[in-house]
GROMACS .gro file of C-alpha atoms in nm:
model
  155
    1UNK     CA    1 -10.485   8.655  -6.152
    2UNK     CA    2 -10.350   8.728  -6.482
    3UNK     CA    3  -9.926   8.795  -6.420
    4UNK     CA    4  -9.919   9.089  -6.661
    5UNK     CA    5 -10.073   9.376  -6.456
    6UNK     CA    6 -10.204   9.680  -6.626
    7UNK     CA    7  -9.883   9.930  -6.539
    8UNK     CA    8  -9.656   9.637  -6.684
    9UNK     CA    9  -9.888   9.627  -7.004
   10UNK     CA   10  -9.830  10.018  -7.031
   11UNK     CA   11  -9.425  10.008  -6.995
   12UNK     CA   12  -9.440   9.723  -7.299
   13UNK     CA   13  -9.695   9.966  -7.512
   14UNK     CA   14  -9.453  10.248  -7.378
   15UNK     CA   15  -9.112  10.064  -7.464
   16UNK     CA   16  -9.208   9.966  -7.818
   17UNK     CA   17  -9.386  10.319  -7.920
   18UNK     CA   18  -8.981  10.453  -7.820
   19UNK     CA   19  -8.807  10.215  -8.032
   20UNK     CA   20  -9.009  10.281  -8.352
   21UNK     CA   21  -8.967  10.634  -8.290
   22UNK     CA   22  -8.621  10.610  -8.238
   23UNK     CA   23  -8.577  10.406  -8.601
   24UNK     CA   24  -8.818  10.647  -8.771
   25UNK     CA   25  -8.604  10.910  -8.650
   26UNK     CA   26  -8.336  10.792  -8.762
   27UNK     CA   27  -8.434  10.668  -9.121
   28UNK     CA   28  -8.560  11.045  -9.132
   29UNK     CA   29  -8.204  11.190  -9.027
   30UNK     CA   30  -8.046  10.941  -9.263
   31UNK     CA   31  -8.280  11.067  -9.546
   32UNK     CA   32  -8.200  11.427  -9.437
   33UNK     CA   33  -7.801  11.330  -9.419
   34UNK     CA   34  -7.807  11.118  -9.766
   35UNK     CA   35  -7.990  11.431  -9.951
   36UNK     CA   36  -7.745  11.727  -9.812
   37UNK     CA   37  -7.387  11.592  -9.683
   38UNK     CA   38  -7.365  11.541 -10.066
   39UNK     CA   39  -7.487  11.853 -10.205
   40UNK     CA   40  -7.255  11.990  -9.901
   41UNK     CA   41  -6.933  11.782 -10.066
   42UNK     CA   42  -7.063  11.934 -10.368
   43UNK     CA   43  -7.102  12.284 -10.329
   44UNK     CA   44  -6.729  12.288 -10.125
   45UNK     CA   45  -6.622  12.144 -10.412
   46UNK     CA   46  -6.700  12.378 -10.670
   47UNK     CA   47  -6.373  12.600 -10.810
   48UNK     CA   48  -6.579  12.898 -10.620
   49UNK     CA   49  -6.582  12.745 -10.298
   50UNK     CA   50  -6.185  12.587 -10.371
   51UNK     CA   51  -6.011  12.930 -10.294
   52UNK     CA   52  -6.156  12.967  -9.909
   53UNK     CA   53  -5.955  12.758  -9.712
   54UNK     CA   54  -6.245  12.574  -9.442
   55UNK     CA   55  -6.382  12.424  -9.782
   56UNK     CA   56  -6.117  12.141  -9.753
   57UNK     CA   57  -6.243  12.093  -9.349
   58UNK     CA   58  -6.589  12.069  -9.491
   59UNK     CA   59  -6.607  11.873  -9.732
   60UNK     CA   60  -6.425  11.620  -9.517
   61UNK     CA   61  -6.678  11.706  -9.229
   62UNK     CA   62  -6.975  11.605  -9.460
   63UNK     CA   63  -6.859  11.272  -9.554
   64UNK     CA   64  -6.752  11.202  -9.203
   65UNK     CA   65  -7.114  11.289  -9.111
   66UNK     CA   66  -7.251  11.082  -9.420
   67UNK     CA   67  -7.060  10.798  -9.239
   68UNK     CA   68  -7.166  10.841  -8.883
   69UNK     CA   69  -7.534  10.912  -9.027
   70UNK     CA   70  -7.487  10.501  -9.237
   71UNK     CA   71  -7.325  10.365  -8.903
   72UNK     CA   72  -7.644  10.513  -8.687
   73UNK     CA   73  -7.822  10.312  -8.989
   74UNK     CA   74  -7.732   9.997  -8.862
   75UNK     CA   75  -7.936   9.912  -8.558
   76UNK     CA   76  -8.283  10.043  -8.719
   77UNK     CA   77  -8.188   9.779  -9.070
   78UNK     CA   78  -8.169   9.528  -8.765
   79UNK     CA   79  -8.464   9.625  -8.597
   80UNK     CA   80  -8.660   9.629  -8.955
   81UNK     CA   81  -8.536   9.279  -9.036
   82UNK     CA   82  -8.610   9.190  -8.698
   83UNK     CA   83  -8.215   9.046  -8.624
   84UNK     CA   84  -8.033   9.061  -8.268
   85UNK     CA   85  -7.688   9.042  -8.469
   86UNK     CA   86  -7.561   9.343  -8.273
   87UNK     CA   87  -7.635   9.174  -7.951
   88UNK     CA   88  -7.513   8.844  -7.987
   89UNK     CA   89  -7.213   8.920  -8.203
   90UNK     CA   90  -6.964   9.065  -7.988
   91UNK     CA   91  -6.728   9.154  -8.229
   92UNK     CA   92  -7.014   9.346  -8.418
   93UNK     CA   93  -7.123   9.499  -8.140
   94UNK     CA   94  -6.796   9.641  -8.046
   95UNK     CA   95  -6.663   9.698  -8.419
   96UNK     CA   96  -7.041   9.952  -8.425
   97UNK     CA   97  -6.896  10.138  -8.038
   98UNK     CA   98  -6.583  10.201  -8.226
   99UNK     CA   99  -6.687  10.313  -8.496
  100UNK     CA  100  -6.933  10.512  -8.376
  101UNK     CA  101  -6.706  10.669  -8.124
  102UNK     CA  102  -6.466  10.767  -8.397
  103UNK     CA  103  -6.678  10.893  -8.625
  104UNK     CA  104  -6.841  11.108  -8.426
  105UNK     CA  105  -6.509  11.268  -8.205
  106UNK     CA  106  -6.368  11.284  -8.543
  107UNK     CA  107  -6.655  11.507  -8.662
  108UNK     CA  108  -6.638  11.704  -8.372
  109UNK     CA  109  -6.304  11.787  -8.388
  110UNK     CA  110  -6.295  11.895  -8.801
  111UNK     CA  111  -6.596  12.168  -8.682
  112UNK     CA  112  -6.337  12.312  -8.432
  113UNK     CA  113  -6.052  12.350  -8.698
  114UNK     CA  114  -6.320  12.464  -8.939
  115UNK     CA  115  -6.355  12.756  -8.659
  116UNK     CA  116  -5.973  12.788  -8.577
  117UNK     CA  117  -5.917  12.772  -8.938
  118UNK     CA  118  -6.190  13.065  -8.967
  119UNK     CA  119  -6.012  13.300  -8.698
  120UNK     CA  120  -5.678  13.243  -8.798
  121UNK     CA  121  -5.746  13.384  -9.156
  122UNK     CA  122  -5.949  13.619  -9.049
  123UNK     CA  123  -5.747  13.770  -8.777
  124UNK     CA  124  -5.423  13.708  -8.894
  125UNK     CA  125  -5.476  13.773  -9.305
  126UNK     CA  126  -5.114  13.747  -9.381
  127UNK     CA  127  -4.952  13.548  -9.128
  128UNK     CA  128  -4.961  13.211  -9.075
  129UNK     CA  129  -4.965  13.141  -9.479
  130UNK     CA  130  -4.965  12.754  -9.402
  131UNK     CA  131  -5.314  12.702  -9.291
  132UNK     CA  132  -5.402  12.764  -9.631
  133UNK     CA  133  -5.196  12.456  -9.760
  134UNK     CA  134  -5.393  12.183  -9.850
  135UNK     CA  135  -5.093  11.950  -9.781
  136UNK     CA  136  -5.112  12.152  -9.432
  137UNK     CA  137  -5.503  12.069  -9.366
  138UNK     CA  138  -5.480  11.732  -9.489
  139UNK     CA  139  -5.241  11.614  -9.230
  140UNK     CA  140  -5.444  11.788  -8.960
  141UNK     CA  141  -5.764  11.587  -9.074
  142UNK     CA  142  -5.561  11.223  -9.120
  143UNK     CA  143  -5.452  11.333  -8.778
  144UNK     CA  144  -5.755  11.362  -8.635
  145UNK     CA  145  -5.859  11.043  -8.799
  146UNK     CA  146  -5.514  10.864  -8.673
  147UNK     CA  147  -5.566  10.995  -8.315
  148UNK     CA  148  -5.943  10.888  -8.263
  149UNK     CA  149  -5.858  10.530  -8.431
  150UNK     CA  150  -5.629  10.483  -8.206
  151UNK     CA  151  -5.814  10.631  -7.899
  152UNK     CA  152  -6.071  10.444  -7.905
  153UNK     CA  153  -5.885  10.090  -8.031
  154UNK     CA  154  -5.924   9.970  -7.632
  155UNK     CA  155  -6.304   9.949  -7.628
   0.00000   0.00000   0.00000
């Protein structure tokens, strides 16, 4: 009797028709993320875009998300050149949890400033002045940066 049933065979067929779907899907999100988080940085950076003040948030947001999207990269260049480095490297395989823990709290959090941000200028249009500092919404994004490094530094 042959040891590989016919339900076992299946699972295999199964389990390998999920992983190449999972790196196609991602090579197509990276595509996706490497055409617009740039054309995003882009248009947010534009003198027309400089005056409203979630442009700063957002152009942060996209290359945080051009990160993440290069980071989600890694295990599908792995699978392609058929390497186990994240497995049997555990200092790799932890550097890629941290990272992609960061990255993606990080993100996250710069959408709900980008909304806070939103409702503060809109609701208050003359008060609170310093959310429109760029000195102001650059220490709230190093924070967020700062906080998740070192949230995550235990994993």
């Amino acid at each position: 009797m042959n040891s590989l049933s016919t339900s076992n065979l299946t699972f295999i067929y199964l389990a390998e028709i999920g992983k190449r779907l999972d790196v196609y899907s991602t090579i197509a999100l990276f595509v996706v993320s490497i055409i617009f988080n740039p054309i995003i940085f882009y248009i947010y950076s534009r003198p027309t875009f400089r005056g409203v003040t979630a442009s700063f948030y957002l152009r942060w947001l996209s290359m945080i998300d051009f990160l993440a999207m290069a980071q989600l990269m890694l295990p599908a260049i792995v699978w392609l050149i058929e390497s186990n480095i994240i497995n049997e490297n555990e200092l790799v395989c932890k550097l890629k949890e941290y990272i992609s823990y960061t990255l993606a709290c990080s993100s996250t959090w710069l959408e709900a400033f980008v909304s806070i941000d939103r409702f503060v200028c809109i609701y208050f249009v003359n008060r609170f002045k310093v959310f429109r500092n760029q000195i102001f919404q650059s220490f709230i994004v190093i924070g967020i940066v700062l906080i998740h490094l070192t949230q995550f530094w235990h994993r």
